[in-house]
Coordinates of C-alpha atoms and ligand atoms in Angstrom, one line a residue:
X204 CA 80.8 6.7 85.3
X205 CA 82.2 9.6 83.2
X206 CA 80.1 12.8 82.0
X207 CA 82.7 13.5 79.4
X208 CA 84.5 11.1 76.8
X209 CA 86.7 11.7 74.0
X210 CA 87.4 8.5 71.1
X211 CA 90.5 8.8 68.9
X212 CA 92.5 5.9 67.9
X213 CA 96.1 7.1 69.0
X214 CA 96.0 7.8 72.8
X215 CA 97.8 10.2 75.2
X216 CA 100.8 7.8 75.5
X217 CA 102.2 4.8 74.1
X218 CA 104.2 1.9 75.3
X219 CA 107.7 0.3 74.8
X220 CA 108.6 -3.3 76.0
X221 CA 112.1 -4.2 76.7
X222 CA 113.1 -7.5 76.1
X223 CA 112.9 -8.4 79.4
X224 CA 109.5 -7.2 79.7
X225 CA 110.0 -3.8 81.3
X226 CA 107.4 -1.5 79.6
X227 CA 108.3 2.2 79.2
X228 CA 105.9 4.7 79.0
X229 CA 105.9 7.9 76.2
X230 CA 103.9 10.3 75.0
X231 CA 101.5 9.7 72.0
X232 CA 102.7 11.7 68.8
X233 CA 100.5 13.8 66.3
X234 CA 98.5 16.9 66.2
X235 CA 95.4 15.6 67.8
X236 CA 97.6 14.4 70.5
X237 CA 99.4 17.6 71.2
X238 CA 96.2 19.5 70.7
X239 CA 93.8 17.1 73.7
X240 CA 96.4 15.6 76.0
X241 CA 97.5 19.4 77.9
X242 CA 93.9 19.7 78.7
X243 CA 92.0 16.1 78.6
X244 CA 93.1 16.1 82.3
X245 CA 92.0 19.5 83.4
X246 CA 88.4 18.8 82.1
X247 CA 88.0 15.3 83.9
X248 CA 87.7 13.7 80.4
X249 CA 87.8 9.9 80.2
X250 CA 89.9 9.0 76.9
X251 CA 89.3 6.1 75.0
X252 CA 91.8 5.1 72.6
X253 CA 93.4 2.1 70.9
X254 CA 96.3 -0.3 71.5
X255 CA 98.7 0.1 68.3
X256 CA 101.7 -1.7 69.7
X257 CA 102.9 -4.7 71.6
X258 CA 104.3 -2.6 74.0
X259 CA 100.3 -0.9 74.5
X260 CA 99.0 -4.5 74.5
X261 CA 100.8 -5.6 76.9
X262 CA 99.6 -2.0 79.6
X263 CA 96.4 -2.9 78.8
X264 CA 96.6 -6.7 79.8
X265 CA 97.9 -5.5 82.8
X266 CA 95.3 -2.8 83.9
X267 CA 91.7 -3.4 84.9
X268 CA 89.4 -3.3 81.9
X269 CA 92.1 -1.4 80.6
X270 CA 92.1 1.1 82.6
X271 CA 95.8 2.6 82.6
X272 CA 95.0 5.3 85.3
X273 CA 93.3 2.4 87.4
X274 CA 96.9 0.0 87.2
X275 CA 98.4 3.4 88.3
X276 CA 100.1 4.9 85.2
X277 CA 100.1 8.9 85.1
X278 CA 97.8 9.0 82.0
X279 CA 94.8 10.9 83.1
X280 CA 91.5 8.6 82.6
X281 CA 92.5 6.5 80.2
X282 CA 91.2 3.1 78.9
X283 CA 92.9 1.5 76.1
X284 CA 91.0 -1.0 73.9
X285 CA 93.0 -4.0 73.1
X286 CA 91.7 -4.6 69.1
X287 CA 92.7 -8.4 67.6
X288 CA 96.2 -7.1 65.7
X289 CA 94.9 -8.7 62.3
X290 CA 91.5 -6.2 62.8
X291 CA 93.1 -3.0 63.9
X292 CA 96.0 -3.7 61.0
X293 CA 93.3 -3.7 58.4
X294 CA 91.2 -1.0 60.2
X295 CA 93.9 1.7 60.1
X296 CA 96.6 0.7 57.8
X297 CA 94.1 -0.4 55.0
X298 CA 90.9 1.6 55.6
X299 CA 91.7 4.5 57.7
X300 CA 95.4 5.3 56.4
X301 CA 95.1 3.8 52.9
X302 CA 91.8 4.7 51.7
X303 CA 90.1 7.6 54.2
X304 CA 93.8 9.4 54.2
X305 CA 94.0 9.2 50.8
X306 CA 90.3 10.6 49.7
X307 CA 90.4 13.1 51.8
X308 CA 94.0 14.4 51.2
X309 CA 93.5 13.4 47.6
X310 CA 96.6 11.2 46.9
X311 CA 96.1 8.6 44.9
X312 CA 97.7 8.0 41.7
X313 CA 94.3 8.2 39.7
X314 CA 95.2 5.7 36.8
X315 CA 96.0 2.7 39.3
X316 CA 94.7 3.4 42.1
X317 CA 92.4 3.2 44.4
X318 CA 90.7 -0.6 43.5
X319 CA 88.0 -1.8 45.2
X320 CA 87.8 -5.6 45.4
X321 CA 86.9 -8.4 47.5
X322 CA 90.1 -7.5 49.7
X323 CA 88.9 -3.8 50.4
X324 CA 85.7 -5.7 51.6
X325 CA 87.6 -8.2 54.2
X326 CA 89.0 -5.0 55.1
X327 CA 85.9 -2.7 55.2
X328 CA 84.4 -5.1 57.9
X329 CA 87.5 -4.8 60.6
X330 CA 86.8 -1.1 59.8
X331 CA 83.5 -1.5 61.0
X332 CA 84.8 -3.8 64.3
X333 CA 87.1 -1.6 64.6
X334 CA 84.4 0.8 65.3
X335 CA 82.6 -1.1 67.1
X336 CA 85.1 -1.5 70.1
X337 CA 85.3 2.1 70.7
X338 CA 81.1 2.0 70.3
X339 CA 80.2 -0.4 72.8
X340 CA 83.5 0.9 75.2
X341 CA 82.1 4.4 74.9
X342 CA 78.6 2.8 75.8
X343 CA 79.5 0.8 79.0
X344 CA 81.8 3.9 80.1
X345 CA 79.7 6.8 79.5
X346 CA 76.9 8.1 82.6
X347 CA 73.7 9.3 82.1
X348 CA 73.9 11.4 78.9
X349 CA 77.2 12.2 78.9
X350 CA 79.4 14.2 75.9
X351 CA 81.3 12.0 74.0
X352 CA 83.4 13.3 71.3
X353 CA 84.8 11.0 68.4
X354 CA 87.8 12.1 67.0
X355 CA 88.8 12.0 63.5
X356 CA 88.6 9.6 59.9
X357 CA 89.4 6.3 61.9
X358 CA 86.2 6.6 63.6
X359 CA 83.6 7.6 61.1
X360 CA 81.2 5.1 61.7
X361 CA 81.4 5.3 66.0
X362 CA 78.6 7.7 66.3
X363 CA 75.8 5.5 64.7
X364 CA 76.8 2.6 66.2
X365 CA 77.4 4.4 69.5
X366 CA 73.4 6.4 69.3
X367 CA 72.0 2.6 68.6
X368 CA 73.7 1.8 71.9
X369 CA 72.9 4.7 73.8
X370 CA 69.9 7.2 72.7
X371 CA 70.5 9.1 75.7
X372 CA 74.5 10.4 74.8
X373 CA 75.1 13.4 73.1
X374 CA 77.7 12.5 70.2
X375 CA 80.2 15.1 68.5
X376 CA 82.6 14.0 65.5
X377 CA 85.7 16.3 64.4
X378 CA 87.7 15.4 61.5
X379 CA 91.3 16.5 61.6
X380 CA 91.6 16.3 58.3
X381 CA 90.8 18.0 55.3
X382 CA 87.3 16.9 53.5
X383 CA 87.2 16.0 49.9
X384 CA 85.0 17.5 47.0
X385 CA 82.4 15.2 46.2
X386 CA 83.8 13.8 43.1
X387 CA 86.8 12.8 44.6
X388 CA 84.8 11.5 47.5
X389 CA 82.5 9.4 45.9
X390 CA 85.6 7.5 44.6
X391 CA 84.8 5.4 47.3
X392 CA 82.1 2.3 46.5
X393 CA 78.7 4.4 47.0
X394 CA 77.9 2.0 49.8
X395 CA 80.9 2.8 51.7
X396 CA 80.9 6.8 50.9
X397 CA 77.2 6.4 52.2
X398 CA 78.3 4.6 55.3
X399 CA 80.7 7.3 56.3
X400 CA 78.7 10.2 55.8
X401 CA 75.6 8.5 57.6
X402 CA 78.0 7.3 60.6
X403 CA 79.0 11.1 61.4
X404 CA 75.7 12.4 60.4
X405 CA 74.5 10.3 63.5
X406 CA 76.2 12.6 66.2
X407 CA 74.5 15.8 67.2
X408 CA 77.2 17.9 66.1
X409 CA 80.0 17.1 63.2
X410 CA 83.5 19.8 63.4
X411 CA 85.9 21.2 61.3
X412 CA 89.1 22.5 61.3
X413 CA 88.2 25.2 58.3
X414 CA 85.0 26.5 56.8
X415 CA 86.3 24.6 53.8
X416 CA 86.5 20.9 55.3
X417 CA 83.4 21.7 56.1
X418 CA 81.5 23.1 53.3
X419 CA 82.9 20.0 51.3
X420 CA 81.7 17.8 53.8
X421 CA 78.4 19.3 53.2
X422 CA 78.6 18.9 49.6
X423 CA 79.1 15.3 50.1
X424 CA 76.0 15.2 52.5
X425 CA 74.0 16.7 49.8
X426 CA 75.5 14.9 46.6
X427 CA 75.7 11.6 47.8
X428 CA 72.4 11.2 50.1
X429 CA 70.5 13.8 48.9
X430 CA 70.7 14.9 52.6
X431 CA 68.9 18.6 53.1
X432 CA 71.4 21.4 53.9
X433 CA 71.2 24.7 55.0
X434 CA 74.4 25.9 54.7
X435 CA 74.0 29.2 56.1
X436 CA 72.7 27.6 59.0
X437 CA 75.3 25.4 59.1
X438 CA 72.7 21.9 59.6
X439 CA 72.5 18.9 57.8
X440 CA 69.2 17.1 57.8
X441 CA 69.2 13.4 56.7
X442 CA 67.3 10.0 57.8
X443 CA 64.9 12.4 60.6
X444 CA 67.7 13.8 62.2
X445 CA 69.5 17.2 61.8
X446 CA 73.1 17.2 62.7
X447 CA 74.7 20.7 63.4
X448 CA 78.3 21.7 61.5
X449 CA 80.5 23.6 63.3
X450 CA 83.8 25.3 62.4
X451 CA 86.2 24.9 65.0
X452 CA 90.1 25.9 64.7
X453 CA 93.0 24.2 66.6
X454 CA 95.8 26.7 67.3
X455 CA 98.8 26.6 70.2
X456 CA 98.8 26.7 73.9
X457 CA 101.6 29.6 73.6
X458 CA 102.8 29.9 77.0
X459 CA 102.9 25.9 77.6
X460 CA 104.5 25.7 74.2
X461 CA 107.5 28.7 75.1
X462 CA 108.1 26.3 78.8
X463 CA 108.6 23.4 77.0
X464 CA 110.6 25.1 74.7
X465 CA 112.9 26.8 77.5
X466 CA 114.3 23.6 79.0
X467 CA 118.0 22.7 79.1
X468 CA 117.4 19.8 76.4
X469 CA 116.2 22.1 74.0
X470 CA 118.8 25.4 75.0
X471 CA 121.6 22.2 74.4
X472 CA 120.6 21.5 71.4
X473 CA 120.0 25.2 70.2
X474 CA 123.8 25.4 71.3
X475 CA 124.6 22.6 68.8
X476 CA 122.8 23.6 66.1
X477 CA 124.7 27.3 66.6
X478 CA 127.7 25.2 66.0
X479 CA 126.4 23.7 62.9
X480 CA 125.5 26.6 61.3
X481 CA 126.9 29.6 62.4
X482 CA 126.1 33.0 61.3
X483 CA 124.3 31.7 58.2
X484 CA 120.3 32.1 57.8
X485 CA 118.2 29.0 58.6
X486 CA 115.1 27.5 56.6
X487 CA 113.0 25.3 58.6
X488 CA 111.0 22.3 57.9
X489 CA 109.6 20.1 60.5
X490 CA 107.0 17.1 59.6
X491 CA 106.1 13.9 59.7
X492 CA 107.5 11.7 56.6
X493 CA 103.8 12.0 55.1
X494 CA 103.1 12.0 51.7
X495 CA 100.8 14.9 51.7
X496 CA 103.1 17.2 53.7
X497 CA 104.9 17.2 50.6
X498 CA 108.5 17.4 51.5
X499 CA 110.0 15.9 47.9
X500 CA 108.6 19.4 46.3
X501 CA 109.8 21.2 49.0
X502 CA 113.7 19.9 48.3
X503 CA 113.3 20.7 44.7
X504 CA 111.7 24.6 45.4
X505 CA 115.4 24.4 47.4
X506 CA 117.0 23.2 44.7
X507 CA 115.5 25.6 42.5
X508 CA 115.9 28.3 44.9
X509 CA 119.9 27.7 45.0
X510 CA 120.2 27.5 41.6
X511 CA 118.7 31.1 40.9
X512 CA 120.1 33.0 43.6
X513 CA 124.4 31.7 43.8
X514 CA 124.5 34.5 46.0
X515 CA 122.8 32.5 48.5
X516 CA 125.8 29.8 48.4
X517 CA 127.3 29.4 51.6
X518 CA 124.9 31.4 53.0
X519 CA 121.8 29.5 53.6
X520 CA 121.3 26.1 55.6
X521 CA 118.1 24.1 54.6
X522 CA 116.9 22.2 58.3
X523 CA 114.4 19.7 57.2
X524 CA 112.9 17.1 59.7
X525 CA 111.5 14.2 58.2
X526 CA 110.3 12.0 60.7
X527 CA 109.1 8.7 60.8
X528 CA 105.4 7.9 60.2
X529 CA 103.2 4.7 58.9
X530 CA 106.3 2.7 58.0
X531 CA 103.8 -0.4 57.7
X532 CA 102.8 1.3 54.6
X533 CA 104.7 0.3 51.2
X534 CA 103.8 4.1 49.7
X535 CA 105.8 5.8 52.8
X536 CA 108.7 3.5 53.2
X537 CA 109.3 4.5 49.0
X538 CA 108.4 8.6 50.2
X539 CA 110.7 8.5 52.3
X540 CA 113.6 7.1 49.9
X541 CA 112.4 10.2 47.2
X542 CA 113.3 12.1 50.3
X543 CA 117.1 11.4 50.6
X544 CA 117.4 11.0 47.3
X545 CA 116.6 14.0 46.8
X546 CA 118.4 15.7 49.5
X547 CA 121.3 13.7 48.2
X548 CA 121.3 14.9 44.9
X549 CA 121.1 18.7 46.5
X550 CA 124.0 17.5 48.6
X551 CA 125.6 16.2 45.7
X552 CA 125.4 19.2 43.4
X553 CA 126.5 21.9 46.0
X554 CA 128.1 21.1 49.0
X555 CA 131.4 22.4 49.2
X556 CA 134.1 21.6 51.5
X557 CA 132.7 24.2 54.0
X558 CA 129.4 24.6 54.0
X559 CA 126.3 21.5 53.9
X560 CA 123.2 23.5 52.2
X561 CA 121.0 20.4 53.7
X562 CA 120.9 18.7 56.7
X563 CA 118.0 16.3 56.4
X564 CA 117.0 14.4 59.8
X565 CA 114.8 11.7 60.1
X566 CA 115.1 10.9 63.4
X567 CA 112.3 11.9 65.7
X568 CA 113.6 14.3 68.2
X569 CA 111.1 16.6 70.0
X570 CA 113.2 19.0 71.8
X571 CA 115.9 19.2 69.0
X572 CA 112.6 20.6 66.5
X573 CA 111.8 22.8 69.3
X574 CA 115.4 24.2 69.3
X575 CA 114.9 24.7 65.4
X576 CA 112.1 26.8 65.7
X577 CA 113.2 29.2 67.9
X578 CA 116.7 29.9 65.5
X579 CA 114.7 30.1 61.9
X580 CA 114.7 32.3 59.7
X581 CA 112.3 31.3 57.5
X582 CA 109.6 28.2 57.9
X583 CA 108.3 26.2 55.2
X584 CA 105.2 24.5 55.4
X585 CA 104.0 23.6 52.0
X586 CA 101.5 20.5 51.9
X587 CA 99.6 19.4 49.3
X588 CA 96.7 19.6 51.6
X589 CA 96.3 19.4 55.3
X590 CA 93.4 19.7 57.5
X591 CA 95.0 22.7 60.2
X592 CA 99.1 22.3 60.3
X593 CA 100.1 22.9 63.6
X594 CA 103.9 23.5 62.5
X595 CA 103.0 26.6 61.0
X596 CA 101.4 27.8 64.4
X597 CA 103.9 26.8 66.4
X598 CA 107.1 28.0 64.4
X599 CA 106.2 31.8 65.1
X600 CA 105.6 31.7 68.5
X601 CA 108.8 29.9 69.1
X602 CA 111.0 31.9 66.4
X603 CA 111.3 35.7 67.5
X604 CA 112.0 36.6 63.7
X605 CA 110.9 33.7 61.5
X606 CA 108.9 34.7 57.9
X607 CA 106.8 31.9 56.9
X608 CA 106.1 30.2 53.6
X609 CA 102.8 28.6 54.0
X610 CA 100.7 26.3 50.9
X611 CA 97.4 27.6 50.3
X612 CA 96.2 24.0 51.0
X613 CA 97.1 24.2 54.3
X614 CA 94.2 24.6 56.9
X615 CA 96.2 27.0 58.6
X616 CA 96.2 29.4 56.0
X617 CA 92.5 30.4 56.6
X618 CA 93.6 32.1 59.8
X619 CA 97.5 32.7 59.3
X620 CA 97.4 33.4 54.9
X621 CA 97.5 36.8 55.5
X622 CA 100.8 37.0 57.1
X623 CA 102.6 34.8 55.8
X624 CA 104.0 34.3 52.0
X625 CA 101.3 31.5 50.7
X626 CA 102.2 29.6 47.7
X627 CA 101.1 27.1 45.6
X628 CA 102.5 24.0 46.7
X629 CA 102.5 22.1 42.9
X630 CA 104.5 25.5 42.0
X631 CA 108.4 24.8 43.0
X632 CA 109.4 28.1 40.9
X633 CA 106.8 30.0 43.0
X634 CA 107.8 28.6 46.7
X635 CA 111.7 29.2 45.8
X636 CA 110.5 32.5 45.1
X637 CA 108.8 32.6 48.5
X638 CA 112.0 31.3 50.1
X639 CA 113.8 34.0 48.5
X640 CA 111.6 37.0 49.7
X641 CA 111.2 35.4 52.9
X642 CA 115.0 35.3 53.2
X643 CA 115.4 39.5 51.9
X644 CA 112.5 40.2 53.9
X645 CA 113.3 43.5 55.8
X646 CA 113.5 43.3 59.1
X647 CA 110.4 45.3 60.5
X648 CA 108.0 43.7 57.9
X649 CA 109.4 40.3 59.3
X650 CA 108.6 40.7 62.5
X651 CA 105.6 42.6 62.2
X652 CA 104.6 39.8 60.1
X653 CA 105.7 37.5 62.9
X654 CA 103.6 39.5 65.5
X655 CA 100.6 38.9 63.3
X656 CA 101.3 35.1 63.5
X657 CA 101.6 34.4 66.8
X658 CA 98.7 36.3 67.6
X659 CA 96.9 34.1 65.2
X660 CA 98.2 31.5 66.0
X661 CA 97.6 31.4 69.9
X662 CA 94.1 33.0 69.4
X663 CA 92.2 29.5 70.0
X664 CA 94.4 27.4 72.3
X665 CA 93.3 23.8 72.5
X666 CA 91.4 24.8 75.8
X667 CA 89.0 26.9 73.5
X668 CA 89.1 24.4 71.1
X669 CA 87.5 21.8 73.6
X670 CA 85.2 23.8 75.1
X671 CA 83.7 25.1 71.8
X672 CA 82.5 21.5 70.8
X673 CA 81.6 20.4 74.5
X674 CA 79.5 24.3 74.6
X675 CA 78.4 22.8 71.4
X676 CA 77.0 19.5 72.7
X677 CA 74.8 21.7 74.9
X678 CA 72.8 22.9 72.4
X679 CA 69.1 22.0 73.0
X680 CA 68.9 19.5 69.5
X681 CA 65.5 18.1 70.5
Ligands
F6P973 O1 95.4 15.0 61.2 C1 95.1 14.2 61.8 C2 95.8 13.3 62.7 O2 94.7 12.8 63.5 C3 97.1 13.8 63.5 O3 96.7 14.1 64.6 C4 98.3 12.6 63.6 O4 98.9 13.6 63.0 C5 97.8 12.0 62.1 O5 96.4 12.2 62.0 C6 97.6 10.3 62.6 O6 98.7 10.3 62.7 P1 99.2 8.7 63.1 O7 98.7 7.6 61.6 O8 100.3 8.1 62.8 O9 98.3 8.2 64.2

């Protein structure tokens, strides 16, 4: 039986299946997965995740009890859950991504959404079923007294369901997203808001990436549940139990990132980019095409910058990588189209025969992203709201001279803000000004700031993040 378990929607690998039924395995994407993948194997963790695609489902069906490692895949101990596709779709797309994500990132167009009607009730029922599938699998796999780390907004109900099955376990929940303030969180139907909070409070330890998100969670518990909150001691007492609230920032493993960024595929992308960019300055952004990442305002800021600074025409290129994300949701498809429209307008307005001011790339390519980091003079990270944002941390590790323009609403601003050019993400003039200041920053200041950014970004690598949470579960909760 297993003594340390992790549960998350997305797992460390995913599969594609070809027409003739051949499965190909690749590394899963996203901040949580990149953070945990490197370390889960070292700690002998059993990872429980959901099958996300047809390829994943085929792999699960060929593995004993969904244990991919036992079917011979080099994944570390991994159990993938084959949750019925319709249930999964409602839980993942309708509830997790279209509701809880929107609430915690403050993304609603309030006059029109959300609307919680009978359709949502069905979706919520599926979210419960999906959370229960995780709770039952964890209950089956966990050894006596094992430590279980449940990840993110997809799985807010799992801690309570798991505790009901297995009171002997030590359970942590970790939110990789921001948390909404009570007045926004209470857009949720009252019973749903309570179920989410109580689901997490059934854990012994509720973890967040920054003080700000932890404080918002405690505010919600106090206002919506009437829980007793000790902010200084970071505890929430409710329903006869006390949950400790922890803040664990997540950083990058600098050495591993460097090792990957020096591989030949990255070097050849660097050579191609150098040819394309020449001796011009490079402003880079790398994001999933995610509503919270604020890509359109980032492009509008670049446009303002070009309008205000004609002296830079022909001397700078903005390389914007906006990789596909959540295309099952219409809002995301529309957002991708707006990004493309805005990029086209900039090109139409400013491109000349020998200068393309903007290169937008919408196809995911990890080695090319690493190459872009290495060549960046300026890195633009301007989310509306973000749990942490690992791009802001990876860039300064890989670029010897990049200046960081960073949204004050990114969790990373708590650690990096002092060394970055911090902006209001809604103010595109402010952001344009910061792009300019970043480009003209004197070399010694640029290097000094970059060195401090690198130190802050690598201070809490995933190894430390994981072990801090495991230590938190060793605390005597009795
Ligand atoms: O920000 C929290 C997080 O879990 C990230 O790790 C990940 O990038 C994202 O949310 C989930 O994305 P996806 O829906 O693509 O799994």
